[in-house]
Amino acid sequence: MPILGRAALLALLASSSAVLFAAAPTPADWVKWFSDDFEDGTSRRWRPGGPSSPQAGWTIEKDGGNTVFAGLGGAAVRPKVGRGTDYRLKSRVKVIRGALHLSVRADCTGYFVGLVPNRMYLGRTRPCGQQQQSELRSVAEPIQLNRWYTVEIVATGSDIQVYLDDALKISFTDENPVWVGDVILNAFGPNSYVQVDDVEVTGPPSSPGALRIRDIGIADAVMGVPFSYQLSA
């Protein structure tokens, strides 16, 4: 077996198809911004993903003995907290029909990770007002319908990394990055049916005296971290 030199090894690790089995690395000082396992039977921590995407398309339902959040037919939702620049989104996901998009740094622009049978991809939406979607990276993966997976998206600076079941699948550096935005879950396409569970967002700790937000929507004027947040009981 040939021995890879340092340059060749770095090129392999940077490849979008390289598979590295390790939990997504995050800075040691990052803290939990948001989490929801839906076991309270409500979606009170969520709001509509956009003016044309009613939250009514997402409902609480049972998957065996587990309580999950299910989306239908193009509907999108975003957590009431979690807007920022550098952060990690982690969630268990299942595509029952169609496609699921998980977005970070999302407003009218942003990044999205799509899951469809046998493929996962990273895309970007821009410019604002036109919302044109372009695919940045795509990898062949044996994604199956009606099966749970764990997806992690880590956004740090101009770098976006995507993990599937603790394996690094996509690594992308954007020369003209989208910097700030929300997490959005989208049952992408008119016939889609998806489920998510155990959603968690982590990021840098807030600075002393920063804005506190209590179980309300994030104002559009809030343009990123640091800020602190607190869900009401």
mmCIF file of C-alpha atoms in Angstrom:
data_model
loop_
_atom_site.group_PDB
_atom_site.id
_atom_site.type_symbol
_atom_site.label_atom_id
_atom_site.label_comp_id
_atom_site.label_asym_id
_atom_site.label_seq_id
_atom_site.Cartn_x
_atom_site.Cartn_y
_atom_site.Cartn_z
ATOM 1 C CA MET A 1 0.000 0.000 0.000
ATOM 2 C CA PRO A 2 1.512 3.406 -0.953
ATOM 3 C CA ILE A 3 2.245 5.841 1.854
ATOM 4 C CA LEU A 4 0.570 9.216 1.385
ATOM 5 C CA GLY A 5 2.741 12.294 1.739
ATOM 6 C CA ARG A 6 1.621 15.206 3.890
ATOM 7 C CA ALA A 7 0.251 17.212 0.949
ATOM 8 C CA ALA A 8 -1.689 14.242 -0.398
ATOM 9 C CA LEU A 9 -3.104 13.464 3.045
ATOM 10 C CA LEU A 10 -4.266 17.048 3.555
ATOM 11 C CA ALA A 11 -5.897 17.012 0.126
ATOM 12 C CA LEU A 12 -7.729 13.805 1.031
ATOM 13 C CA LEU A 13 -8.967 15.234 4.323
ATOM 14 C CA ALA A 14 -10.189 18.386 2.577
ATOM 15 C CA SER A 15 -12.091 16.410 -0.030
ATOM 16 C CA SER A 16 -15.863 16.628 0.255
ATOM 17 C CA SER A 17 -16.058 12.859 -0.141
ATOM 18 C CA ALA A 18 -13.608 12.031 2.640
ATOM 19 C CA VAL A 19 -15.217 10.044 5.450
ATOM 20 C CA LEU A 20 -13.943 10.776 8.968
ATOM 21 C CA PHE A 21 -15.670 9.024 11.824
ATOM 22 C CA ALA A 22 -15.633 11.516 14.690
ATOM 23 C CA ALA A 23 -18.132 13.758 16.394
ATOM 24 C CA ALA A 24 -18.198 17.238 14.922
ATOM 25 C CA PRO A 25 -15.465 19.271 16.679
ATOM 26 C CA THR A 26 -16.599 22.528 18.264
ATOM 27 C CA PRO A 27 -14.723 25.069 20.404
ATOM 28 C CA ALA A 28 -14.549 24.105 24.068
ATOM 29 C CA ASP A 29 -16.250 27.296 25.242
ATOM 30 C CA TRP A 30 -19.346 26.888 23.055
ATOM 31 C CA VAL A 31 -22.598 26.537 24.983
ATOM 32 C CA LYS A 32 -26.102 25.319 24.262
ATOM 33 C CA TRP A 33 -28.267 28.016 22.685
ATOM 34 C CA PHE A 34 -31.351 25.924 22.041
ATOM 35 C CA SER A 35 -32.648 22.367 22.328
ATOM 36 C CA ASP A 36 -35.976 20.627 21.847
ATOM 37 C CA ASP A 37 -36.829 16.938 22.127
ATOM 38 C CA PHE A 38 -40.581 17.663 21.741
ATOM 39 C CA GLU A 39 -41.461 15.450 24.680
ATOM 40 C CA ASP A 40 -43.578 18.277 26.135
ATOM 41 C CA GLY A 41 -45.936 17.683 23.192
ATOM 42 C CA THR A 42 -45.798 21.282 21.943
ATOM 43 C CA SER A 43 -44.022 23.375 19.314
ATOM 44 C CA ARG A 44 -43.973 26.519 21.474
ATOM 45 C CA ARG A 45 -40.241 27.007 20.876
ATOM 46 C CA TRP A 46 -40.755 27.383 17.110
ATOM 47 C CA ARG A 47 -42.120 29.992 14.702
ATOM 48 C CA PRO A 48 -42.875 30.031 10.957
ATOM 49 C CA GLY A 49 -39.833 29.837 8.728
ATOM 50 C CA GLY A 50 -41.025 32.620 6.438
ATOM 51 C CA PRO A 51 -44.045 34.693 5.404
ATOM 52 C CA SER A 52 -45.064 32.161 2.746
ATOM 53 C CA SER A 53 -44.453 29.109 4.944
ATOM 54 C CA PRO A 54 -47.111 28.663 7.642
ATOM 55 C CA GLN A 55 -46.069 26.783 10.762
ATOM 56 C CA ALA A 56 -49.295 24.782 10.385
ATOM 57 C CA GLY A 57 -47.342 22.478 8.057
ATOM 58 C CA TRP A 58 -45.335 21.281 11.085
ATOM 59 C CA THR A 59 -47.042 19.318 13.822
ATOM 60 C CA ILE A 60 -46.205 17.192 16.837
ATOM 61 C CA GLU A 61 -46.759 13.482 16.289
ATOM 62 C CA LYS A 62 -45.734 10.094 17.619
ATOM 63 C CA ASP A 63 -43.120 7.835 16.064
ATOM 64 C CA GLY A 64 -43.567 4.630 17.993
ATOM 65 C CA GLY A 65 -43.178 5.648 21.630
ATOM 66 C CA ASN A 66 -41.243 8.808 20.751
ATOM 67 C CA THR A 67 -42.597 12.328 20.256
ATOM 68 C CA VAL A 68 -41.253 14.077 17.134
ATOM 69 C CA PHE A 69 -41.773 17.179 14.995
ATOM 70 C CA ALA A 70 -43.159 16.418 11.527
ATOM 71 C CA GLY A 71 -43.222 18.668 8.456
ATOM 72 C CA LEU A 72 -45.323 18.462 5.307
ATOM 73 C CA GLY A 73 -45.464 19.939 1.835
ATOM 74 C CA GLY A 74 -42.919 22.754 1.695
ATOM 75 C CA ALA A 75 -43.581 24.168 5.175
ATOM 76 C CA ALA A 76 -40.639 25.648 7.092
ATOM 77 C CA VAL A 77 -40.054 26.525 10.741
ATOM 78 C CA ARG A 78 -37.273 28.134 12.750
ATOM 79 C CA PRO A 79 -36.528 28.063 16.484
ATOM 80 C CA LYS A 80 -37.362 31.220 18.390
ATOM 81 C CA VAL A 81 -33.713 31.456 19.448
ATOM 82 C CA GLY A 82 -30.513 30.487 17.677
ATOM 83 C CA ARG A 83 -29.673 33.295 15.270
ATOM 84 C CA GLY A 84 -25.968 33.945 14.834
ATOM 85 C CA THR A 85 -22.780 33.616 12.804
ATOM 86 C CA ASP A 86 -20.676 30.751 14.169
ATOM 87 C CA TYR A 87 -22.706 27.834 15.535
ATOM 88 C CA ARG A 88 -23.552 24.155 15.223
ATOM 89 C CA LEU A 89 -26.925 22.613 14.385
ATOM 90 C CA LYS A 90 -27.443 18.967 15.335
ATOM 91 C CA SER A 91 -30.633 16.978 14.841
ATOM 92 C CA ARG A 92 -31.988 13.498 14.316
ATOM 93 C CA VAL A 93 -33.862 13.441 11.021
ATOM 94 C CA LYS A 94 -35.985 11.102 8.958
ATOM 95 C CA VAL A 95 -37.238 11.539 5.401
ATOM 96 C CA ILE A 96 -40.473 9.658 4.846
ATOM 97 C CA ARG A 97 -41.248 11.196 1.470
ATOM 98 C CA GLY A 98 -39.565 13.833 -0.682
ATOM 99 C CA ALA A 99 -36.705 15.878 0.794
ATOM 100 C CA LEU A 100 -35.591 17.664 3.948
ATOM 101 C CA HIS A 101 -33.583 20.895 4.029
ATOM 102 C CA LEU A 102 -31.720 21.971 7.178
ATOM 103 C CA SER A 103 -30.561 25.580 6.909
ATOM 104 C CA VAL A 104 -28.034 27.658 8.856
ATOM 105 C CA ARG A 105 -27.287 31.390 8.685
ATOM 106 C CA ALA A 106 -30.611 31.578 6.913
ATOM 107 C CA ASP A 107 -32.847 34.543 6.144
ATOM 108 C CA CYS A 108 -33.439 35.505 2.537
ATOM 109 C CA THR A 109 -29.916 34.109 2.006
ATOM 110 C CA GLY A 110 -28.202 31.214 3.749
ATOM 111 C CA TYR A 111 -26.843 27.679 3.525
ATOM 112 C CA PHE A 112 -28.910 24.512 3.396
ATOM 113 C CA VAL A 113 -28.156 20.802 3.639
ATOM 114 C CA GLY A 114 -30.530 18.562 1.715
ATOM 115 C CA LEU A 115 -31.276 14.892 2.258
ATOM 116 C CA VAL A 116 -32.955 12.784 -0.407
ATOM 117 C CA PRO A 117 -32.721 9.057 -1.121
ATOM 118 C CA ASN A 118 -29.108 8.120 -1.955
ATOM 119 C CA ARG A 119 -27.753 11.688 -1.826
ATOM 120 C CA MET A 120 -26.865 14.547 0.500
ATOM 121 C CA TYR A 121 -25.940 18.036 -0.678
ATOM 122 C CA LEU A 122 -24.889 21.484 0.519
ATOM 123 C CA GLY A 123 -26.407 24.514 -1.166
ATOM 124 C CA ARG A 124 -26.598 28.272 -0.817
ATOM 125 C CA THR A 125 -29.468 30.703 -1.329
ATOM 126 C CA ARG A 126 -28.629 34.202 -2.597
ATOM 127 C CA PRO A 127 -29.015 37.011 -3.531
ATOM 128 C CA CYS A 128 -31.619 38.402 -1.175
ATOM 129 C CA GLY A 129 -34.850 39.182 -3.002
ATOM 130 C CA GLN A 130 -34.240 36.616 -5.752
ATOM 131 C CA GLN A 131 -33.535 33.608 -3.512
ATOM 132 C CA GLN A 132 -31.692 31.672 -6.181
ATOM 133 C CA GLN A 133 -30.465 28.299 -4.952
ATOM 134 C CA SER A 134 -27.124 26.897 -6.054
ATOM 135 C CA GLU A 135 -25.651 23.526 -5.154
ATOM 136 C CA LEU A 136 -22.134 23.798 -3.697
ATOM 137 C CA ARG A 137 -21.298 20.176 -2.937
ATOM 138 C CA SER A 138 -23.046 16.834 -3.386
ATOM 139 C CA VAL A 139 -22.127 13.365 -2.127
ATOM 140 C CA ALA A 140 -23.638 9.977 -2.869
ATOM 141 C CA GLU A 141 -24.927 8.477 0.375
ATOM 142 C CA PRO A 142 -27.181 5.464 0.978
ATOM 143 C CA ILE A 143 -29.912 7.647 2.495
ATOM 144 C CA GLN A 144 -33.014 5.525 2.942
ATOM 145 C CA LEU A 145 -36.603 6.583 3.471
ATOM 146 C CA ASN A 146 -38.172 5.903 6.878
ATOM 147 C CA ARG A 147 -34.804 5.667 8.631
ATOM 148 C CA TRP A 148 -33.376 7.954 11.322
ATOM 149 C CA TYR A 149 -30.034 9.726 10.798
ATOM 150 C CA THR A 150 -28.116 12.293 12.831
ATOM 151 C CA VAL A 151 -27.039 15.402 10.903
ATOM 152 C CA GLU A 152 -24.645 18.067 12.192
ATOM 153 C CA ILE A 153 -23.825 21.321 10.424
ATOM 154 C CA VAL A 154 -20.955 23.401 11.788
ATOM 155 C CA ALA A 155 -20.555 26.975 10.521
ATOM 156 C CA THR A 156 -17.339 28.737 11.557
ATOM 157 C CA GLY A 157 -16.125 31.768 9.662
ATOM 158 C CA SER A 158 -16.179 30.968 5.958
ATOM 159 C CA ASP A 159 -16.152 27.188 6.561
ATOM 160 C CA ILE A 160 -19.175 24.866 6.512
ATOM 161 C CA GLN A 161 -18.835 21.239 7.582
ATOM 162 C CA VAL A 162 -21.553 18.608 7.389
ATOM 163 C CA TYR A 163 -21.587 15.339 9.338
ATOM 164 C CA LEU A 164 -23.859 12.347 8.893
ATOM 165 C CA ASP A 165 -23.945 9.909 11.818
ATOM 166 C CA ASP A 166 -20.619 11.312 13.127
ATOM 167 C CA ALA A 167 -18.879 10.976 9.750
ATOM 168 C CA LEU A 168 -17.604 14.114 7.996
ATOM 169 C CA LYS A 169 -19.205 14.101 4.546
ATOM 170 C CA ILE A 170 -18.879 17.662 3.246
ATOM 171 C CA SER A 171 -16.322 20.370 3.946
ATOM 172 C CA PHE A 172 -16.654 23.655 2.057
ATOM 173 C CA THR A 173 -14.944 27.043 2.274
ATOM 174 C CA ASP A 174 -16.970 29.907 0.813
ATOM 175 C CA GLU A 175 -14.938 32.737 -0.686
ATOM 176 C CA ASN A 176 -17.948 35.047 -0.383
ATOM 177 C CA PRO A 177 -19.788 33.679 2.657
ATOM 178 C CA VAL A 178 -23.218 34.328 4.082
ATOM 179 C CA TRP A 179 -22.430 35.482 7.617
ATOM 180 C CA VAL A 180 -25.559 35.721 9.760
ATOM 181 C CA GLY A 181 -28.928 34.034 10.064
ATOM 182 C CA ASP A 182 -31.248 31.529 11.693
ATOM 183 C CA VAL A 183 -31.690 27.789 11.746
ATOM 184 C CA ILE A 184 -34.577 26.712 9.495
ATOM 185 C CA LEU A 185 -36.147 23.271 8.986
ATOM 186 C CA ASN A 186 -37.901 22.821 5.657
ATOM 187 C CA ALA A 187 -39.993 19.916 4.382
ATOM 188 C CA PHE A 188 -38.713 20.747 0.917
ATOM 189 C CA GLY A 189 -41.144 20.252 -1.945
ATOM 190 C CA PRO A 190 -44.939 20.055 -2.166
ATOM 191 C CA ASN A 191 -45.138 16.315 -1.488
ATOM 192 C CA SER A 192 -42.520 16.017 1.241
ATOM 193 C CA TYR A 193 -43.100 14.411 4.622
ATOM 194 C CA VAL A 194 -40.243 14.520 7.145
ATOM 195 C CA GLN A 195 -39.647 14.102 10.880
ATOM 196 C CA VAL A 196 -37.029 15.650 13.177
ATOM 197 C CA ASP A 197 -36.149 15.092 16.818
ATOM 198 C CA ASP A 198 -33.556 16.107 19.421
ATOM 199 C CA VAL A 199 -32.720 19.438 17.787
ATOM 200 C CA GLU A 200 -29.781 21.237 19.382
ATOM 201 C CA VAL A 201 -27.982 24.486 18.549
ATOM 202 C CA THR A 202 -24.686 25.378 20.228
ATOM 203 C CA GLY A 203 -22.453 28.404 19.795
ATOM 204 C CA PRO A 204 -20.220 30.945 21.528
ATOM 205 C CA PRO A 205 -21.278 32.163 24.978
ATOM 206 C CA SER A 206 -22.954 35.553 25.171
ATOM 207 C CA SER A 207 -21.133 38.615 26.376
ATOM 208 C CA PRO A 208 -21.995 40.215 29.749
ATOM 209 C CA GLY A 209 -24.961 42.553 29.569
ATOM 210 C CA ALA A 210 -26.026 41.348 26.129
ATOM 211 C CA LEU A 211 -29.606 41.275 24.915
ATOM 212 C CA ARG A 212 -31.891 38.707 26.578
ATOM 213 C CA ILE A 213 -34.807 37.237 24.708
ATOM 214 C CA ARG A 214 -37.546 35.284 26.501
ATOM 215 C CA ASP A 215 -39.515 32.842 24.376
ATOM 216 C CA ILE A 216 -40.273 35.328 21.593
ATOM 217 C CA GLY A 217 -39.307 35.684 17.970
ATOM 218 C CA ILE A 218 -35.918 37.188 17.172
ATOM 219 C CA ALA A 219 -36.214 40.720 15.806
ATOM 220 C CA ASP A 220 -34.722 41.217 12.348
ATOM 221 C CA ALA A 221 -32.516 43.940 13.808
ATOM 222 C CA VAL A 222 -30.614 41.378 15.856
ATOM 223 C CA MET A 223 -27.721 40.750 13.514
ATOM 224 C CA GLY A 224 -25.813 38.003 15.300
ATOM 225 C CA VAL A 225 -24.046 36.865 18.407
ATOM 226 C CA PRO A 226 -23.042 37.581 21.041
ATOM 227 C CA PHE A 227 -26.377 37.760 22.771
ATOM 228 C CA SER A 228 -28.033 35.623 25.391
ATOM 229 C CA TYR A 229 -31.403 33.942 25.318
ATOM 230 C CA GLN A 230 -33.725 32.248 27.732
ATOM 231 C CA LEU A 231 -36.793 30.148 27.101
ATOM 232 C CA SER A 232 -39.687 30.643 29.489
ATOM 233 C CA ALA A 233 -40.753 27.651 31.520
#
